[in-house]
Each structure stands twice: as structure tokens, then as C-alpha cells.
Short mmCIF file of C-alpha atoms and ligand atoms in Angstrom, two decimals:
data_model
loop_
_atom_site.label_atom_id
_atom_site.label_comp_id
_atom_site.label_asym_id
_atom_site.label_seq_id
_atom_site.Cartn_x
_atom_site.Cartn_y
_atom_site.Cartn_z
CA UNK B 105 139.26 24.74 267.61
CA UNK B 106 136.72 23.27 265.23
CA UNK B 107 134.68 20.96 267.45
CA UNK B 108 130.82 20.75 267.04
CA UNK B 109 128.81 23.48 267.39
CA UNK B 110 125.11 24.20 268.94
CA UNK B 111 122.81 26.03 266.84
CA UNK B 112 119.43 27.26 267.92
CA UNK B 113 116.74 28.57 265.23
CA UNK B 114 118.39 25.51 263.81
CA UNK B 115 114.99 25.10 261.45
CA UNK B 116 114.99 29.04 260.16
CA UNK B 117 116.24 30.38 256.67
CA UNK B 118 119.11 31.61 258.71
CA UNK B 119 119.33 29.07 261.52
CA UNK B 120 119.62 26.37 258.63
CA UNK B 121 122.35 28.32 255.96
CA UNK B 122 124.96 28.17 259.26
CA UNK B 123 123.77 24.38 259.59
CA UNK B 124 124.94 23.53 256.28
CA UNK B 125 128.04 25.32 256.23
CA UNK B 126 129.13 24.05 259.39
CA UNK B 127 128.94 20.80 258.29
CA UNK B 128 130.43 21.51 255.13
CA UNK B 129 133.17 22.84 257.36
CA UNK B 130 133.03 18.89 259.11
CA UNK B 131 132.06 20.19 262.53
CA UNK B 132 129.27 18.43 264.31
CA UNK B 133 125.87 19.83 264.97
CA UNK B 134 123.39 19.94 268.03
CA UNK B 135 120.25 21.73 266.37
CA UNK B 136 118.14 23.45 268.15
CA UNK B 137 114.17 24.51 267.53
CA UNK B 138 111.04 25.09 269.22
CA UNK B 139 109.25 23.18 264.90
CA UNK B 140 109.98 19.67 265.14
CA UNK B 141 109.30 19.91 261.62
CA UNK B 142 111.65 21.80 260.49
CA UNK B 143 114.29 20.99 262.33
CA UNK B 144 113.79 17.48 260.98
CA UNK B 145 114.12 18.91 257.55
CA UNK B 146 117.43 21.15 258.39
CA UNK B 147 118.84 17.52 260.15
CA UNK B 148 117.70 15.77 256.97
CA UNK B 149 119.87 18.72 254.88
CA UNK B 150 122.81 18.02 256.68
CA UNK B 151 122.74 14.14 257.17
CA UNK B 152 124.55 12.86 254.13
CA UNK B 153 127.46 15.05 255.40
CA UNK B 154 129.27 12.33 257.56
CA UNK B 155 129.30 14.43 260.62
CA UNK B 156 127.51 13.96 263.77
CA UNK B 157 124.21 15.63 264.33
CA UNK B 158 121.73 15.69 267.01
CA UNK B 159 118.29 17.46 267.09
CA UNK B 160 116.88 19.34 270.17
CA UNK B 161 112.72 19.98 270.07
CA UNK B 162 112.62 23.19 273.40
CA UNK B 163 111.33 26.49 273.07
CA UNK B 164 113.73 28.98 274.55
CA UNK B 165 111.89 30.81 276.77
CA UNK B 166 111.77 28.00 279.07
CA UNK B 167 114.95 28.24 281.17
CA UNK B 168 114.98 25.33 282.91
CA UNK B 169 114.48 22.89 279.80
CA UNK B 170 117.23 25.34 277.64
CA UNK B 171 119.67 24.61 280.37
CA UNK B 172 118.66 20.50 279.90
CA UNK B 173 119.02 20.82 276.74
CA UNK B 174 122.51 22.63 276.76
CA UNK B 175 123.72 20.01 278.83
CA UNK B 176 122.48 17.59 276.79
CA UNK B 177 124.36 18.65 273.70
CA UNK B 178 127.59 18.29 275.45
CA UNK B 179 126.66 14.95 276.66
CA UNK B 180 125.95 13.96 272.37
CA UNK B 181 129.23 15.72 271.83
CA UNK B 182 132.21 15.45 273.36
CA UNK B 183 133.82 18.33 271.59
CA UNK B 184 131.18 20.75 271.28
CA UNK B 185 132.62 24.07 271.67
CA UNK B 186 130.37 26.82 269.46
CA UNK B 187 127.25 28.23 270.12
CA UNK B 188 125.55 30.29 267.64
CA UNK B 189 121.90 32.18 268.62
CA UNK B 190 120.32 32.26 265.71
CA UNK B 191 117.07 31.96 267.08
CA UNK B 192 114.74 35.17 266.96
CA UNK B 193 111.16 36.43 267.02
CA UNK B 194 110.60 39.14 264.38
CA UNK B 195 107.44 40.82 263.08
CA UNK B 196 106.51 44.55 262.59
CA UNK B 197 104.22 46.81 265.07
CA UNK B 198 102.97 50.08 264.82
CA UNK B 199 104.31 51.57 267.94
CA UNK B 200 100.89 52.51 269.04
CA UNK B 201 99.96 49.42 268.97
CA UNK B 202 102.42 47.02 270.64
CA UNK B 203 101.27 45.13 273.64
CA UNK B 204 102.61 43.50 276.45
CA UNK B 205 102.57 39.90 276.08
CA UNK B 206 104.08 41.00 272.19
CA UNK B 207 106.82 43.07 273.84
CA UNK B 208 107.73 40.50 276.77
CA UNK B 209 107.67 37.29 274.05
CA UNK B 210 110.04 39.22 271.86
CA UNK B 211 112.71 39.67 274.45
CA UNK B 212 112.34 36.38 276.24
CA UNK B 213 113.30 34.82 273.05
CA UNK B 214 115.32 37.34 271.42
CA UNK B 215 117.13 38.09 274.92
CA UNK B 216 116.61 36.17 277.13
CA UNK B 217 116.68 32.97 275.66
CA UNK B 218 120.00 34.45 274.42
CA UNK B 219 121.56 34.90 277.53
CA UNK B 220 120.90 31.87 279.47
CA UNK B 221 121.91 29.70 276.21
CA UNK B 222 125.49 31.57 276.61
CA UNK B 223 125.37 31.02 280.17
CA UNK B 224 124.65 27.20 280.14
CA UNK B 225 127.05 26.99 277.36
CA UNK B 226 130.10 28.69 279.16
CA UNK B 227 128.92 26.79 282.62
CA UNK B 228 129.74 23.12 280.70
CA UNK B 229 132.87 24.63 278.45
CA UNK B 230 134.49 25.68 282.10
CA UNK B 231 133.34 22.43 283.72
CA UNK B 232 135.01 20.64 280.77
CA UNK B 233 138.02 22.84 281.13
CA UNK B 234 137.57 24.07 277.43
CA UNK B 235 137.40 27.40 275.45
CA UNK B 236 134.80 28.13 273.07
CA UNK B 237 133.23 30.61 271.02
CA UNK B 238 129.70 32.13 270.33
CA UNK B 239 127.75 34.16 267.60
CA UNK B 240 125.14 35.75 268.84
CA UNK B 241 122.26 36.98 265.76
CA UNK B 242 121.55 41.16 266.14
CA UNK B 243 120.12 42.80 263.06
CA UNK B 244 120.60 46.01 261.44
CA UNK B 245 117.31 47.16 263.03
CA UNK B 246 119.52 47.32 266.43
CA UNK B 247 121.42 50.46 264.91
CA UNK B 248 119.23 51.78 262.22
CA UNK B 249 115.71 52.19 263.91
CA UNK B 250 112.60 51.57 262.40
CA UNK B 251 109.29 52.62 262.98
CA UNK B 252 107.48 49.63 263.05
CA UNK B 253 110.29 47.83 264.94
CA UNK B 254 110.73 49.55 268.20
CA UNK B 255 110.45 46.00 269.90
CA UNK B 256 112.57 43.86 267.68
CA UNK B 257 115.24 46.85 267.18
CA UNK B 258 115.27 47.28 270.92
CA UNK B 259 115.59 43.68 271.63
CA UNK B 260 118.61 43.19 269.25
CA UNK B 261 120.20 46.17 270.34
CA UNK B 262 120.14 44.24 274.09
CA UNK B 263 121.89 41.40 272.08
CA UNK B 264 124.73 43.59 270.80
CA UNK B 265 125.08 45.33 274.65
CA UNK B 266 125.32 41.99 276.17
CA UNK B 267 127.93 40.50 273.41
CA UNK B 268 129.95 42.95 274.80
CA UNK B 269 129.36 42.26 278.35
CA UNK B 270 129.82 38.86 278.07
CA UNK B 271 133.03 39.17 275.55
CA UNK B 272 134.53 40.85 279.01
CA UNK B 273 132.74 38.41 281.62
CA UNK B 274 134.26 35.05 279.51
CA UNK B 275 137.47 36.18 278.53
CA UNK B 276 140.29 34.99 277.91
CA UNK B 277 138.32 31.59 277.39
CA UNK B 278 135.26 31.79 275.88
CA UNK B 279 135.07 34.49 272.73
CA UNK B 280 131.38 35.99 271.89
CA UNK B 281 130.85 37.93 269.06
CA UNK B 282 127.71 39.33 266.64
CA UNK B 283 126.34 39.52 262.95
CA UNK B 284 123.77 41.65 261.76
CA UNK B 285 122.27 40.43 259.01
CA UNK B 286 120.78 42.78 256.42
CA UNK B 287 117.89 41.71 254.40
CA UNK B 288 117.73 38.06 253.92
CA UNK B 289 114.24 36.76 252.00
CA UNK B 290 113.61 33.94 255.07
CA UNK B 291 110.09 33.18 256.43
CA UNK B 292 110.61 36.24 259.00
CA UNK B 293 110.70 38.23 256.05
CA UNK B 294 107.96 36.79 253.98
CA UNK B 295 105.42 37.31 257.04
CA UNK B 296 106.63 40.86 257.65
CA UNK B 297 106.33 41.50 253.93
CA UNK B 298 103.10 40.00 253.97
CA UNK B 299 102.14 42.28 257.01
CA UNK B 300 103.12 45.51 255.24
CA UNK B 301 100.88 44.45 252.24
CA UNK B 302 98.08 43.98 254.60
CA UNK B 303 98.65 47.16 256.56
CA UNK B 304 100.08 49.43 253.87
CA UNK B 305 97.26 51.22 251.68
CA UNK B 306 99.96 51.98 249.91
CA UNK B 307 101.31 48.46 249.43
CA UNK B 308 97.86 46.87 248.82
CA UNK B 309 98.23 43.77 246.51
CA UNK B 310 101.59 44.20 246.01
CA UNK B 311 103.69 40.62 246.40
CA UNK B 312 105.39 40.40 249.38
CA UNK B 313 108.41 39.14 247.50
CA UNK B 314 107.98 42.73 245.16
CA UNK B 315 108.04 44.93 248.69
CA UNK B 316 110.88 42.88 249.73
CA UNK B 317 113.01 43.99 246.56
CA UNK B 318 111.74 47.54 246.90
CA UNK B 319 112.99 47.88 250.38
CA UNK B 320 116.36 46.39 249.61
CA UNK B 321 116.57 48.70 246.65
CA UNK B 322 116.05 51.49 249.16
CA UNK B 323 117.91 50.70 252.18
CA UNK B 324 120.99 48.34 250.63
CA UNK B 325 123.96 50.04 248.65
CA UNK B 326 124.96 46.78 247.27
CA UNK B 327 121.57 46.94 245.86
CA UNK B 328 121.07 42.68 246.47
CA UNK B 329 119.70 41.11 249.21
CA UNK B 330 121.65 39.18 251.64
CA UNK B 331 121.98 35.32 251.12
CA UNK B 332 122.09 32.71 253.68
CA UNK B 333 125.00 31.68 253.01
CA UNK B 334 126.74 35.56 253.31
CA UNK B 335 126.09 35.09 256.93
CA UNK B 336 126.71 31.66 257.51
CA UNK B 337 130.07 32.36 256.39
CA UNK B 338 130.35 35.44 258.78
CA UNK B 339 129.44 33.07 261.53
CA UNK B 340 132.25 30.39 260.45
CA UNK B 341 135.09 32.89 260.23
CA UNK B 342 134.07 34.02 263.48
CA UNK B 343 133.75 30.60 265.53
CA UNK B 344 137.20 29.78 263.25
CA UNK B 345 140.73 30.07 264.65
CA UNK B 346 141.58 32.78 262.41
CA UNK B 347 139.23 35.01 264.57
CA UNK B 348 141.31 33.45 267.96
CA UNK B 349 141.93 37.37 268.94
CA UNK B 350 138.68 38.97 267.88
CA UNK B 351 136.06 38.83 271.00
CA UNK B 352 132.84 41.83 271.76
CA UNK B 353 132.95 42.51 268.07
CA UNK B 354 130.03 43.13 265.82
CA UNK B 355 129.93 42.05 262.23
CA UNK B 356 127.88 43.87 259.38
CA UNK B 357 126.84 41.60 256.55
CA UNK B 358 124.07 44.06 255.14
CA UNK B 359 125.95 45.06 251.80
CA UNK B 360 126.25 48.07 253.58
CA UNK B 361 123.51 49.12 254.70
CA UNK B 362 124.80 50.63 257.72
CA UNK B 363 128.27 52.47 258.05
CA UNK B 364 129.71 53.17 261.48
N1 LIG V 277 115.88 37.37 257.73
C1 LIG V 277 116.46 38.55 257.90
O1 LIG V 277 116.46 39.41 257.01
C2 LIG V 277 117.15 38.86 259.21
C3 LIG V 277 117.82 40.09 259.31
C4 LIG V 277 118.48 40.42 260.50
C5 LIG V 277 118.48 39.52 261.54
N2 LIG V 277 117.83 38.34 261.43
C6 LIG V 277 117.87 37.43 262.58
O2 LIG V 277 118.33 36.16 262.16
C7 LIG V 277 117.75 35.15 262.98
C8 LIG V 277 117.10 34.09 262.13
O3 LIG V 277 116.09 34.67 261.35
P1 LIG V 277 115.41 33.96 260.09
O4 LIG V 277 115.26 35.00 259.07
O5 LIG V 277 116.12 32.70 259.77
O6 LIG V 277 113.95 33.67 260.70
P2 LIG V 277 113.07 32.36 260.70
O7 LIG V 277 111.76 32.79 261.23
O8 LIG V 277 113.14 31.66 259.41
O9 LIG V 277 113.81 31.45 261.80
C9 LIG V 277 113.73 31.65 263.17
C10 LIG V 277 113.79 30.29 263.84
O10 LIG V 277 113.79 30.49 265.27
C11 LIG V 277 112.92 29.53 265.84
N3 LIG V 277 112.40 30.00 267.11
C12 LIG V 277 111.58 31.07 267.30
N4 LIG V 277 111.23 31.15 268.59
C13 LIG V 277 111.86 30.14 269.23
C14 LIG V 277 111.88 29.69 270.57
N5 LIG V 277 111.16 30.32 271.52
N6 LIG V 277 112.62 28.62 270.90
C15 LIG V 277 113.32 27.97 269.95
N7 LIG V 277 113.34 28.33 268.65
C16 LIG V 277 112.60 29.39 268.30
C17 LIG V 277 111.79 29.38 264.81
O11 LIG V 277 111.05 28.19 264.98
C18 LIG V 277 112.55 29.43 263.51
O12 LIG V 277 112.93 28.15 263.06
C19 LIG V 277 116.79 35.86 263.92
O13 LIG V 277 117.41 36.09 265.17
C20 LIG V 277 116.53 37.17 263.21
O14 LIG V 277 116.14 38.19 264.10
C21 LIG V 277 117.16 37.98 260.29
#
């Protein structure tokens, strides 16, 4: 199985490292974003790679025009049979402080927008009498905690509860499986770093880049950050064949930064 694959957050740090490798890997790409912009520049990335790629401006949260969309990608490619949901709404809260259009946005994207994607995805593959295989994108916040991530954590803890679920509901035909990324210096991280020197009396005109290196100091025992390409290659071992048997599994790429 190494047909093309479907990619949302397809303009993101991350959303754009699993672009490029799976067109290194020659698999075709629908790429998905709520930026034109920069899904225009991960599309321009990818283009001299000789493999097919198709670009997809919808925001998530709308069901209706996700589902379009999803059907749309199988209509630009007829082998499309991976689905990684890479797309994700970060950002640190105090606790105190979190509201309810913040807390609803985060899941309907981080959630949500998760689900439905699988479940237009696997409505086409069994129309098309295929298998296929998704990633879904949790985070280490999902098993850690944090205290200024009681939405986000929550939310990507959802995502690791319904990989499981759904590993069960689409068996023996359609695999889904997670990552969770450590730290990975992306703009999700460069705005929450930037929060943290805003909110922080502590941190006060510190670089956001210097509190980024002090946290993974503190919470990574490799003692580097993650790179995009670390978890891009997590994702392609997982879509691969060599992963045919694995399914509801969840895979740490956070130098280990959190030990079962
Ligand atoms: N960067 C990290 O350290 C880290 C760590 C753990 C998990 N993650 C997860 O990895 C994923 C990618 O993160 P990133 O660091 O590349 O962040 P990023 O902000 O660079 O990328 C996120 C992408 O998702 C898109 N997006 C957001 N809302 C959307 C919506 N409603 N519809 C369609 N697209 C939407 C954004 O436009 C953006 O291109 C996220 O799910 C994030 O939670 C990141």
C-alpha cells in the first residue's frame, strides 16, 4: 500500500515535514489547510517531486465542506489511501481563565475535525472497496498534563481515546494509529513561547526561541528538540506496509520525554 495520502495542517511546521517526506517516499498528496498561503508554499515545496499533488483551502470545523473536500481528494486521486491529521489548534491558558468559545474551537478542530476527516475517509476507502491507513497527531500534553494546557491536553487525550475506538470500529480494513510529538520549534511553538514571555514575570524579555531551549532542557532526556522530520518519519513507517499488523497504537517521538 503506498498510494497518495491526505494531509490536513498541510501548511504547519509539522503538517509540511510529513508533506515532504511523503513525496520523497513518491506517494501523492491532497493538502489540506484552512492558509491558502501556506499551503501554496508547502505545494510549492513538494512540486519538483514528480508526484501528484492537489491543494484543499476548508477550515475543519465545517463538516459539511470537510466531507466535500474528502471526497474530493479521492476524486484527484485514484489511489489515495492515507490520511494523516495533522491539523491542530494549540496555545496556552491559565486554567482560570479559559473560556468557552476558546475551549469549544480547540476541540472542534483538534477533535472534531479529527473524527469526521476519519469518517469521510473510511466512508470513500469502503465505497472504493480499499484498505487504508491513518495517523492521527496527539501530543505529549495528552499524557503528561500541564497547567496551562488543560484544553489542548484534554483535547489530544480525546484524539488518543478515539484512535483506539476507531482502530476497533475499521478493522481489519482500515488501520489508525497516533504520534505524539515532543517539542518541535513550529509556529505553535513560537506563539506559545511568545505567550509565556508575555505572561511570565519571570520570563520577561527572554527570546521565545531561549524559553523554548530551556523547556526542552527540562522536560526532554535526549536533551534536543524534536525535528520535523523525526515525526514525519514516524508517520511514514506507520502508513507503510511494514506497520500492516500494528493498528490503536500510539507512537512517542519526544526523545523521551514520557515513559509508559
Ligand atoms: N510543535 C509541537 O511541538 C507539537 C507537539 C505536539 C503535537 N503537535 C501537534 O502537531 C500538529 C501540527 O502542529 P504544528 O506545530 O505544525 O503547528 P502549526 O501551527 O505550524 O500548524 C498547524 C496547521 O493547522 C492548520 N489549521 C489550524 N486550524 C485549522 C482548521 N480549522 N482547518 C484546517 N486547518 C487548520 C493551520 O493553518 C496550520 O497550518 C498539531 O496537531 C499539534 O497539536 C505539535
Amino acid at each position: 500500500m503506498a498510494g497518495a495520502v491526505l494531509v490536513t495542517g498541510a501548511g504547519g511546521g509539522l503538517g509540511r515535514g510529513v508533506a515532504e517526506r511523503m513525496s520523497a517516499d513518491g506517494r501523492g498528496l491532497a493538502l489540506l489547510d484552512i492558509d491558502e498561503g501556506r499551503l501554496s508554499d508547502t505545494a510549492a515545496a513538494v512540486a519538483s517531486r514528480g508526484v501528484t499533488v492537489t491543494t484543499h483551502v476548508v477550515d475543519i470545523c465545517d463538516v459539511d465542506a470537510l466531507r466535500a473536500v474528502v471526497a474530493e481528494a479521492f476524486v484527484a486521486h485514484d489511489d489515495l489511501d492515507g490520511l494523516v491529521n495533522v491539523a491542530g489548534l494549540g496555545g496556552f491558558w491559565q486554567y482560570d481563565a479559559l473560556d468557552v468559545d476558546t475551549w469549544d474551537k480547540t476541540y472542534a478542530v483538534n477533535v472534531r475535525g479529527v473524527f469526521f476527516a476519519i469518517q469521510a475517509f473510511a466512508a470513500e476507502l469502503a465505497t472504493r472497496g480499499r484498505e487504508g491507513a491513518v495517523v492521527n497527531f496527539s501530543s505529549i500534553a495528552a499524557r503528561n498534563g500541564h497547567e496551562l494546557l488543560t484544553a489542548y491536553g484534554s483535547s489530544k487525550a480525546a484524539v488518543l481515546a478515539m484512535t483506539n475506538s476507531l482502530a476497533r470500529a475499521l478493522a481489519p480494513t482500515v488501520r489508525v494509529n497516533a504520534v505524539l510529538p515532543g517539542l518541535i520549534w513550529t509556529d505553535m511553538w513560537r506563539q506559545s513561547a511568545g505567550w509565556l514571555a508575555e505572561h511570565d514575570p519571570a520570563l520577561a524579555g527572554v527570546a521565545p526561541e531561549q524559553i523554548f531551549g530551556a523547556m526542552v532542557d527540562q522536560l526532554i532526556p535526549m536533551k534536543r528538540p524534536q525535528t520535523v522530520e523525526d515525526v514525519a518519519g514516524a508517520v511514514a513507517y506507520l502508513l507503510s506496509a511494514d506497520a500492516a499488523n500494528i493498528t490503536g497504537q500510539s507512537l512517542h517521538v519526544d526523545g523521551g520525554a514520557v515513559l509508559p
